[in-house]
Amino acid sequence: MMKVLIVGAGPSGLTAAIELARRGITPDIIDKKERRSSFSRAVGILPATMKILEPSGVAEELERQSVVVKNAKFYNDSKLLSEISIDIFSANFSKLYALAQDKTESILSKKFEEYGGCISYKTELNNLNQEANQVSVKLNNEVKKYDILIGADGTKSNVRSLIGVEFQGYELEEFWSIADVYTDTSVINTDFRIFFKKDRKAVIIIPLEKHRLRIISNTEDALQEVPLDLPIKKIKRTGKFKISVRQAEKYSVGNVYLIGDAAHSHSPVGGRGMNLGIADAADLANRIINGGLDEYHVERYLIGKKIINFTERGRKIAFSQNSLKKALFFFALKLVGKSKLLNTLFVKRLLTF
């Protein structure tokens, strides 16, 4: 049986593991962390991702635990500009789901274990060499051999570094910040909200659970920038970060393949990051089972480039310093909120990639 090693037990790595395991190849999956992360990065789960995860049974559990986003509300500072209905389609898995990434990873991990898999935490890839159509690796100084290695180890990918692939692109100058908070139990969170403030500042509030919110800002203190009086009961965590807009020059070298953040990185505008990584993982797993690995880089690279361009266009429009562009953007949002047809078209574009 083919031996596969997955480096990184985030959503992308776990999806690849599940998609292989349910088809008869149970991979080894390692992560240098001591245990599954309790932090949440990605939030939104798109319909295409739910379709990918439906055959394994993951989608059903994700839907059970997720918050369905009902509306997107856009504000000019604290004044409501436009309210766009998001929950407008009745087909199965056709909504925008919000769930903290740590919860998503927990569901994926349990499903992998149901298929007979096991995640090896506190295990680090020290080195790799490719020879005789195999990948020889050193894991915690123990040498093992695999037919295929999948790098799902994030933007600072050790796998990508070891195979000599450049992560081409740039880093945005400004710091962004994040806060995960719990609200009062009387507050039910189902709306996505974005506040456009002066000097290109913005605050985004996204539901994670019924009483848990993610607050993101393109400033250094997301909580300070919130223009509403939120009834915050508990702060789970805060932090700041910089955004890299980058893409691996190659998604594969020999029998080593890159998926998820190891292959691409971009701003959170549009909520595509985790969804794109899960799509990479499912596509690669299918190619390992059914053939077509030679085309993996070309096809996934083009899709990744398309998503990076999409998210960058959205970011530049939303945070433009040009007063005319900003006025036109606000006018377009108002039109979408008032027109049922434009609302439907907007949601279709939002939910597809």
C-alpha positions as a Markdown table, in Angstrom:
| # | Residue | x | y | z |
|---|---|---|---|---|
| 1 | Met | 0.0 | 0.0 | 0.0 |
| 2 | Met | 1.2 | 3.5 | -0.8 |
| 3 | Lys | 2.8 | 5.3 | 2.2 |
| 4 | Val | 1.9 | 8.9 | 2.6 |
| 5 | Leu | 3.1 | 11.4 | 5.2 |
| 6 | Ile | 1.3 | 14.7 | 5.9 |
| 7 | Val | 3.2 | 17.4 | 7.7 |
| 8 | Gly | 0.8 | 19.7 | 9.5 |
| 9 | Ala | -2.5 | 18.8 | 11.3 |
| 10 | Gly | -4.5 | 21.9 | 10.4 |
| 11 | Pro | -7.7 | 21.9 | 8.3 |
| 12 | Ser | -5.8 | 21.3 | 5.1 |
| 13 | Gly | -3.7 | 18.5 | 6.4 |
| 14 | Leu | -6.6 | 16.8 | 8.2 |
| 15 | Thr | -8.8 | 17.0 | 5.1 |
| 16 | Ala | -6.1 | 15.3 | 3.0 |
| 17 | Ala | -5.8 | 12.7 | 5.7 |
| 18 | Ile | -9.6 | 12.0 | 5.8 |
| 19 | Glu | -10.0 | 12.0 | 2.0 |
| 20 | Leu | -7.2 | 9.4 | 1.7 |
| 21 | Ala | -8.3 | 7.3 | 4.7 |
| 22 | Arg | -11.9 | 6.9 | 3.6 |
| 23 | Arg | -10.6 | 5.6 | 0.3 |
| 24 | Gly | -8.3 | 3.0 | 1.8 |
| 25 | Ile | -4.9 | 4.8 | 2.3 |
| 26 | Thr | -4.4 | 5.8 | 6.0 |
| 27 | Pro | -1.6 | 8.3 | 6.0 |
| 28 | Asp | 0.8 | 9.3 | 8.8 |
| 29 | Ile | 0.1 | 12.8 | 9.9 |
| 30 | Ile | 2.5 | 14.8 | 12.2 |
| 31 | Asp | 2.5 | 18.2 | 13.9 |
| 32 | Lys | 5.3 | 19.8 | 15.9 |
| 33 | Lys | 2.7 | 21.3 | 18.3 |
| 34 | Glu | 2.2 | 19.5 | 21.7 |
| 35 | Arg | -1.5 | 19.2 | 21.0 |
| 36 | Arg | -4.3 | 20.4 | 18.8 |
| 37 | Ser | -4.4 | 24.2 | 18.8 |
| 38 | Ser | -7.1 | 26.0 | 20.9 |
| 39 | Phe | -6.7 | 29.2 | 18.8 |
| 40 | Ser | -8.9 | 30.0 | 15.9 |
| 41 | Arg | -7.8 | 31.7 | 12.7 |
| 42 | Ala | -10.1 | 31.0 | 9.9 |
| 43 | Val | -13.9 | 31.3 | 10.4 |
| 44 | Gly | -16.1 | 31.1 | 7.3 |
| 45 | Ile | -17.0 | 27.8 | 5.7 |
| 46 | Leu | -18.3 | 28.1 | 2.1 |
| 47 | Pro | -20.8 | 25.8 | 0.4 |
| 48 | Ala | -18.1 | 24.3 | -1.9 |
| 49 | Thr | -16.2 | 23.2 | 1.2 |
| 50 | Met | -19.2 | 21.6 | 2.7 |
| 51 | Lys | -19.7 | 19.6 | -0.5 |
| 52 | Ile | -16.1 | 18.4 | -0.4 |
| 53 | Leu | -16.6 | 17.3 | 3.3 |
| 54 | Glu | -20.1 | 15.8 | 2.8 |
| 55 | Pro | -19.0 | 12.3 | 1.7 |
| 56 | Ser | -16.9 | 11.8 | 4.9 |
| 57 | Gly | -19.7 | 13.0 | 7.2 |
| 58 | Val | -17.7 | 16.0 | 8.3 |
| 59 | Ala | -20.1 | 18.6 | 6.7 |
| 60 | Glu | -23.1 | 17.3 | 8.7 |
| 61 | Glu | -21.2 | 17.8 | 12.0 |
| 62 | Leu | -19.9 | 21.2 | 10.9 |
| 63 | Glu | -23.4 | 22.3 | 10.0 |
| 64 | Arg | -24.7 | 21.2 | 13.4 |
| 65 | Gln | -22.1 | 23.2 | 15.3 |
| 66 | Ser | -21.9 | 26.3 | 13.1 |
| 67 | Val | -23.7 | 29.6 | 13.1 |
| 68 | Val | -25.4 | 30.3 | 9.8 |
| 69 | Val | -24.6 | 33.9 | 8.8 |
| 70 | Lys | -28.0 | 35.7 | 8.2 |
| 71 | Asn | -27.0 | 39.1 | 7.1 |
| 72 | Ala | -24.0 | 41.2 | 6.1 |
| 73 | Lys | -24.2 | 44.7 | 7.5 |
| 74 | Phe | -22.0 | 47.6 | 6.3 |
| 75 | Tyr | -21.4 | 50.7 | 8.3 |
| 76 | Asn | -19.9 | 54.1 | 7.7 |
| 77 | Asp | -18.4 | 54.5 | 11.1 |
| 78 | Ser | -21.4 | 53.6 | 13.3 |
| 79 | Lys | -24.1 | 54.5 | 10.7 |
| 80 | Leu | -25.7 | 51.6 | 8.9 |
| 81 | Leu | -25.1 | 51.9 | 5.1 |
| 82 | Ser | -26.5 | 48.7 | 3.8 |
| 83 | Glu | -27.9 | 45.4 | 5.0 |
| 84 | Ile | -27.6 | 42.4 | 2.6 |
| 85 | Ser | -29.3 | 39.1 | 3.2 |
| 86 | Ile | -26.9 | 36.2 | 3.1 |
| 87 | Asp | -29.1 | 33.3 | 4.1 |
| 88 | Ile | -31.3 | 33.2 | 1.0 |
| 89 | Phe | -30.8 | 29.8 | -0.5 |
| 90 | Ser | -32.6 | 26.7 | 0.7 |
| 91 | Ala | -30.5 | 23.9 | -1.0 |
| 92 | Asn | -28.5 | 21.6 | 1.1 |
| 93 | Phe | -25.2 | 23.2 | 2.3 |
| 94 | Ser | -25.8 | 26.4 | 0.4 |
| 95 | Lys | -25.2 | 28.9 | 3.2 |
| 96 | Leu | -22.3 | 30.8 | 4.7 |
| 97 | Tyr | -21.3 | 28.9 | 7.9 |
| 98 | Ala | -19.2 | 30.4 | 10.7 |
| 99 | Leu | -17.3 | 28.3 | 13.1 |
| 100 | Ala | -14.1 | 28.8 | 15.1 |
| 101 | Gln | -11.2 | 27.0 | 13.4 |
| 102 | Asp | -10.3 | 25.1 | 16.6 |
| 103 | Lys | -13.8 | 23.6 | 16.5 |
| 104 | Thr | -13.4 | 22.7 | 12.8 |
| 105 | Glu | -10.1 | 21.0 | 13.5 |
| 106 | Ser | -11.6 | 19.1 | 16.4 |
| 107 | Ile | -14.4 | 17.7 | 14.1 |
| 108 | Leu | -11.8 | 16.8 | 11.4 |
| 109 | Ser | -9.5 | 15.1 | 13.9 |
| 110 | Lys | -12.3 | 13.0 | 15.3 |
| 111 | Lys | -13.4 | 11.9 | 11.9 |
| 112 | Phe | -9.8 | 10.9 | 10.9 |
| 113 | Glu | -9.6 | 8.8 | 14.1 |
| 114 | Glu | -12.9 | 7.2 | 13.1 |
| 115 | Tyr | -11.3 | 6.1 | 9.9 |
| 116 | Gly | -8.5 | 4.5 | 11.9 |
| 117 | Gly | -6.0 | 7.4 | 11.7 |
| 118 | Cys | -3.8 | 8.9 | 14.5 |
| 119 | Ile | -2.2 | 12.3 | 14.7 |
| 120 | Ser | 1.4 | 12.3 | 16.0 |
| 121 | Tyr | 1.9 | 15.5 | 17.9 |
| 122 | Lys | 5.3 | 16.7 | 19.2 |
| 123 | Thr | 6.8 | 15.3 | 16.0 |
| 124 | Glu | 9.0 | 17.5 | 13.8 |
| 125 | Leu | 10.3 | 17.0 | 10.3 |
| 126 | Asn | 14.1 | 17.5 | 10.6 |
| 127 | Asn | 15.1 | 16.8 | 7.0 |
| 128 | Leu | 13.9 | 15.2 | 3.8 |
| 129 | Asn | 15.6 | 13.7 | 0.7 |
| 130 | Gln | 14.1 | 12.4 | -2.5 |
| 131 | Glu | 15.7 | 9.3 | -4.0 |
| 132 | Ala | 14.5 | 6.3 | -6.1 |
| 133 | Asn | 11.0 | 7.7 | -6.4 |
| 134 | Gln | 10.7 | 7.8 | -2.6 |
| 135 | Val | 10.9 | 10.6 | 0.1 |
| 136 | Ser | 13.3 | 9.8 | 2.9 |
| 137 | Val | 12.5 | 11.9 | 6.0 |
| 138 | Lys | 14.0 | 12.4 | 9.5 |
| 139 | Leu | 11.2 | 12.7 | 12.1 |
| 140 | Asn | 12.5 | 13.6 | 15.6 |
| 141 | Asn | 15.8 | 12.1 | 14.3 |
| 142 | Glu | 14.2 | 8.8 | 13.2 |
| 143 | Val | 14.5 | 8.0 | 9.5 |
| 144 | Lys | 11.4 | 6.8 | 7.6 |
| 145 | Lys | 10.5 | 6.4 | 3.9 |
| 146 | Tyr | 7.3 | 7.4 | 2.1 |
| 147 | Asp | 6.0 | 7.4 | -1.4 |
| 148 | Ile | 4.4 | 10.8 | -1.1 |
| 149 | Leu | 4.9 | 13.7 | 1.3 |
| 150 | Ile | 2.3 | 16.5 | 1.7 |
| 151 | Gly | 3.3 | 19.8 | 3.2 |
| 152 | Ala | 0.4 | 21.4 | 5.0 |
| 153 | Asp | 2.6 | 23.2 | 7.6 |
| 154 | Gly | 1.5 | 26.8 | 7.1 |
| 155 | Thr | 2.9 | 30.0 | 5.7 |
| 156 | Lys | 6.3 | 29.4 | 7.4 |
| 157 | Ser | 6.4 | 25.9 | 5.9 |
| 158 | Asn | 9.5 | 23.8 | 6.7 |
| 159 | Val | 8.6 | 21.4 | 3.9 |
| 160 | Arg | 8.5 | 24.3 | 1.4 |
| 161 | Ser | 11.9 | 25.4 | 2.6 |
| 162 | Leu | 13.4 | 21.9 | 2.5 |
| 163 | Ile | 12.4 | 21.4 | -1.2 |
| 164 | Gly | 13.8 | 24.9 | -2.1 |
| 165 | Val | 10.6 | 26.5 | -3.3 |
| 166 | Glu | 10.3 | 30.3 | -3.0 |
| 167 | Phe | 7.2 | 31.9 | -1.4 |
| 168 | Gln | 6.9 | 34.8 | -3.9 |
| 169 | Gly | 5.0 | 38.0 | -3.0 |
| 170 | Tyr | 5.0 | 40.7 | -0.5 |
| 171 | Glu | 3.9 | 41.7 | 3.1 |
| 172 | Leu | 1.5 | 44.5 | 3.8 |
| 173 | Glu | 3.0 | 47.3 | 5.8 |
| 174 | Glu | 0.4 | 47.8 | 8.4 |
| 175 | Phe | -0.3 | 45.6 | 11.4 |
| 176 | Trp | -3.7 | 43.9 | 11.7 |
| 177 | Ser | -5.2 | 42.8 | 15.0 |
| 178 | Ile | -7.6 | 40.2 | 16.3 |
| 179 | Ala | -9.8 | 39.6 | 19.3 |
| 180 | Asp | -11.9 | 36.6 | 20.2 |
| 181 | Val | -14.6 | 37.5 | 22.7 |
| 182 | Tyr | -17.6 | 36.0 | 24.4 |
| 183 | Thr | -20.7 | 38.2 | 24.6 |
| 184 | Asp | -23.5 | 38.3 | 27.1 |
| 185 | Thr | -25.8 | 35.2 | 26.9 |
| 186 | Ser | -28.7 | 37.4 | 25.8 |
| 187 | Val | -26.9 | 38.3 | 22.6 |
| 188 | Ile | -27.3 | 36.0 | 19.7 |
| 189 | Asn | -24.6 | 36.6 | 17.0 |
| 190 | Thr | -25.7 | 35.7 | 13.4 |
| 191 | Asp | -24.6 | 38.8 | 11.4 |
| 192 | Phe | -21.3 | 39.7 | 9.7 |
| 193 | Arg | -20.6 | 43.4 | 10.3 |
| 194 | Ile | -17.9 | 45.7 | 8.8 |
| 195 | Phe | -17.4 | 49.2 | 10.0 |
| 196 | Phe | -15.5 | 51.6 | 7.6 |
| 197 | Lys | -13.8 | 54.4 | 9.6 |
| 198 | Lys | -11.7 | 57.4 | 8.8 |
| 199 | Asp | -8.1 | 57.1 | 7.6 |
| 200 | Arg | -8.7 | 53.7 | 5.9 |
| 201 | Lys | -9.4 | 52.1 | 9.3 |
| 202 | Ala | -11.9 | 49.2 | 9.4 |
| 203 | Val | -13.3 | 46.8 | 11.9 |
| 204 | Ile | -14.9 | 43.4 | 11.0 |
| 205 | Ile | -17.1 | 41.5 | 13.4 |
| 206 | Ile | -17.8 | 37.9 | 12.6 |
| 207 | Pro | -19.9 | 35.3 | 14.6 |
| 208 | Leu | -18.0 | 32.2 | 15.7 |
| 209 | Glu | -20.7 | 30.7 | 18.0 |
| 210 | Lys | -24.0 | 32.0 | 19.3 |
| 211 | His | -22.2 | 34.0 | 22.0 |
| 212 | Arg | -18.7 | 34.2 | 20.6 |
| 213 | Leu | -17.4 | 36.8 | 18.2 |
| 214 | Arg | -14.2 | 37.4 | 16.1 |
| 215 | Ile | -13.2 | 41.0 | 15.8 |
| 216 | Ile | -10.6 | 41.9 | 13.1 |
| 217 | Ser | -9.1 | 45.3 | 12.4 |
| 218 | Asn | -6.5 | 46.7 | 10.1 |
| 219 | Thr | -5.1 | 48.6 | 13.1 |
| 220 | Glu | -3.1 | 47.4 | 16.1 |
| 221 | Asp | -6.0 | 47.2 | 18.6 |
| 222 | Ala | -9.2 | 45.7 | 17.2 |
| 223 | Leu | -11.2 | 46.1 | 20.5 |
| 224 | Gln | -10.4 | 49.8 | 20.7 |
| 225 | Glu | -11.7 | 50.4 | 17.2 |
| 226 | Val | -15.2 | 48.9 | 17.7 |
| 227 | Pro | -17.7 | 51.7 | 17.3 |
| 228 | Leu | -20.4 | 49.9 | 19.2 |
| 229 | Asp | -21.0 | 49.2 | 22.8 |
| 230 | Leu | -20.6 | 45.4 | 22.7 |
| 231 | Pro | -21.6 | 43.6 | 25.9 |
| 232 | Ile | -18.3 | 41.6 | 26.2 |
| 233 | Lys | -18.4 | 39.0 | 28.9 |
| 234 | Lys | -14.9 | 37.5 | 28.4 |
| 235 | Ile | -11.9 | 38.0 | 26.2 |
| 236 | Lys | -10.5 | 34.7 | 25.0 |
| 237 | Arg | -7.5 | 36.2 | 23.3 |
| 238 | Thr | -6.1 | 39.2 | 21.5 |
| 239 | Gly | -3.1 | 39.6 | 19.1 |
| 240 | Lys | -1.7 | 41.4 | 16.2 |
| 241 | Phe | -0.2 | 40.2 | 12.9 |
| 242 | Lys | 1.0 | 41.2 | 9.5 |
| 243 | Ile | -0.6 | 39.9 | 6.3 |
| 244 | Ser | 1.5 | 38.2 | 3.6 |
| 245 | Val | 0.3 | 38.1 | 0.0 |
| 246 | Arg | 2.4 | 35.2 | -1.3 |
| 247 | Gln | 2.3 | 32.1 | -3.5 |
| 248 | Ala | 4.7 | 29.2 | -3.8 |
| 249 | Glu | 6.4 | 29.2 | -7.2 |
| 250 | Lys | 5.8 | 25.5 | -7.4 |
| 251 | Tyr | 3.2 | 23.4 | -5.6 |
| 252 | Ser | 5.2 | 20.2 | -6.1 |
| 253 | Val | 8.7 | 19.0 | -6.4 |
| 254 | Gly | 9.2 | 15.3 | -7.2 |
| 255 | Asn | 6.9 | 13.4 | -4.8 |
| 256 | Val | 6.5 | 16.3 | -2.4 |
| 257 | Tyr | 3.3 | 18.4 | -2.6 |
| 258 | Leu | 2.2 | 21.7 | -1.0 |
| 259 | Ile | -1.4 | 22.5 | 0.1 |
| 260 | Gly | -3.1 | 25.2 | 2.1 |
| 261 | Asp | -1.1 | 28.1 | 3.6 |
| 262 | Ala | 2.2 | 26.3 | 2.7 |
| 263 | Ala | 1.2 | 27.0 | -1.0 |
| 264 | His | -0.6 | 30.4 | -0.7 |
| 265 | Ser | -1.3 | 33.3 | 1.7 |
| 266 | His | -3.5 | 36.4 | 1.3 |
| 267 | Ser | -5.7 | 38.8 | 3.3 |
| 268 | Pro | -8.8 | 37.6 | 5.1 |
| 269 | Val | -11.0 | 39.7 | 2.8 |
| 270 | Gly | -13.5 | 37.3 | 1.2 |
| 271 | Gly | -12.9 | 34.5 | 3.7 |
| 272 | Arg | -11.2 | 32.2 | 1.2 |
| 273 | Gly | -8.0 | 31.0 | 3.0 |
| 274 | Met | -9.1 | 27.8 | 4.8 |
| 275 | Asn | -11.6 | 27.0 | 2.1 |
| 276 | Leu | -8.9 | 27.1 | -0.6 |
| 277 | Gly | -6.6 | 24.9 | 1.5 |
| 278 | Ile | -9.3 | 22.3 | 2.0 |
| 279 | Ala | -10.0 | 22.3 | -1.8 |
| 280 | Asp | -6.2 | 21.8 | -2.4 |
| 281 | Ala | -6.2 | 18.9 | 0.0 |
| 282 | Ala | -9.3 | 17.2 | -1.5 |
| 283 | Asp | -8.0 | 17.7 | -5.0 |
| 284 | Leu | -4.5 | 16.2 | -4.2 |
| 285 | Ala | -6.0 | 13.2 | -2.3 |
| 286 | Asn | -8.2 | 12.5 | -5.3 |
| 287 | Arg | -5.1 | 12.6 | -7.6 |
| 288 | Ile | -3.2 | 10.3 | -5.3 |
| 289 | Ile | -6.1 | 7.8 | -5.5 |
| 290 | Asn | -7.1 | 8.2 | -9.2 |
| 291 | Gly | -4.0 | 9.6 | -10.9 |
| 292 | Gly | -3.2 | 13.0 | -12.4 |
| 293 | Leu | -0.6 | 14.1 | -10.0 |
| 294 | Asp | 1.5 | 15.7 | -12.8 |
| 295 | Glu | -1.2 | 18.3 | -13.3 |
| 296 | Tyr | -1.6 | 19.2 | -9.6 |
| 297 | His | 0.8 | 22.2 | -9.6 |
| 298 | Val | -0.6 | 23.8 | -12.8 |
| 299 | Glu | -4.2 | 23.5 | -11.9 |
| 300 | Arg | -4.1 | 24.4 | -8.2 |
| 301 | Tyr | -1.5 | 27.2 | -8.9 |
| 302 | Leu | -3.9 | 28.9 | -11.3 |
| 303 | Ile | -6.8 | 28.6 | -8.9 |
| 304 | Gly | -4.7 | 30.0 | -6.1 |
| 305 | Lys | -3.6 | 32.9 | -8.2 |
| 306 | Lys | -7.2 | 33.7 | -9.1 |
| 307 | Ile | -8.2 | 33.7 | -5.4 |
| 308 | Ile | -5.2 | 35.9 | -4.4 |
| 309 | Asn | -6.2 | 38.4 | -7.1 |
| 310 | Phe | -9.8 | 38.3 | -6.0 |
| 311 | Thr | -9.0 | 39.0 | -2.3 |
| 312 | Glu | -6.5 | 41.8 | -3.2 |
| 313 | Arg | -9.0 | 43.5 | -5.4 |
| 314 | Gly | -11.6 | 43.4 | -2.6 |
| 315 | Arg | -9.1 | 44.7 | 0.0 |
| 316 | Lys | -8.0 | 47.6 | -2.2 |
| 317 | Ile | -11.5 | 48.6 | -3.0 |
| 318 | Ala | -12.7 | 48.3 | 0.7 |
| 319 | Phe | -9.7 | 50.2 | 2.1 |
| 320 | Ser | -9.2 | 52.8 | -0.7 |
| 321 | Gln | -8.0 | 56.3 | 0.2 |
| 322 | Asn | -9.5 | 57.7 | -3.0 |
| 323 | Ser | -12.7 | 59.5 | -1.9 |
| 324 | Leu | -14.4 | 59.0 | -5.3 |
| 325 | Lys | -13.8 | 55.2 | -5.2 |
| 326 | Lys | -15.0 | 55.0 | -1.6 |
| 327 | Ala | -18.2 | 56.9 | -2.5 |
| 328 | Leu | -18.8 | 54.6 | -5.5 |
| 329 | Phe | -18.2 | 51.6 | -3.3 |
| 330 | Phe | -20.7 | 52.8 | -0.6 |
| 331 | Phe | -23.2 | 53.6 | -3.4 |
| 332 | Ala | -22.9 | 50.1 | -4.8 |
| 333 | Leu | -23.4 | 48.5 | -1.3 |
| 334 | Lys | -26.6 | 50.6 | -0.9 |
| 335 | Leu | -27.9 | 49.4 | -4.3 |
| 336 | Val | -27.2 | 45.7 | -3.5 |
| 337 | Gly | -29.1 | 46.1 | -0.2 |
| 338 | Lys | -32.1 | 47.6 | -1.9 |
| 339 | Ser | -32.3 | 45.2 | -4.9 |
| 340 | Lys | -33.4 | 41.6 | -4.5 |
| 341 | Leu | -31.7 | 40.7 | -7.8 |
| 342 | Leu | -28.4 | 42.4 | -7.0 |
| 343 | Asn | -28.6 | 40.9 | -3.5 |
| 344 | Thr | -28.9 | 37.4 | -5.0 |
| 345 | Leu | -26.0 | 38.0 | -7.4 |
| 346 | Phe | -23.8 | 39.4 | -4.6 |
| 347 | Val | -24.4 | 36.3 | -2.4 |
| 348 | Lys | -23.7 | 33.9 | -5.3 |
| 349 | Arg | -20.4 | 35.6 | -5.9 |
| 350 | Leu | -19.6 | 35.7 | -2.2 |
| 351 | Leu | -20.3 | 32.0 | -1.7 |
| 352 | Thr | -18.5 | 30.6 | -4.8 |
| 353 | Phe | -14.8 | 30.3 | -5.6 |
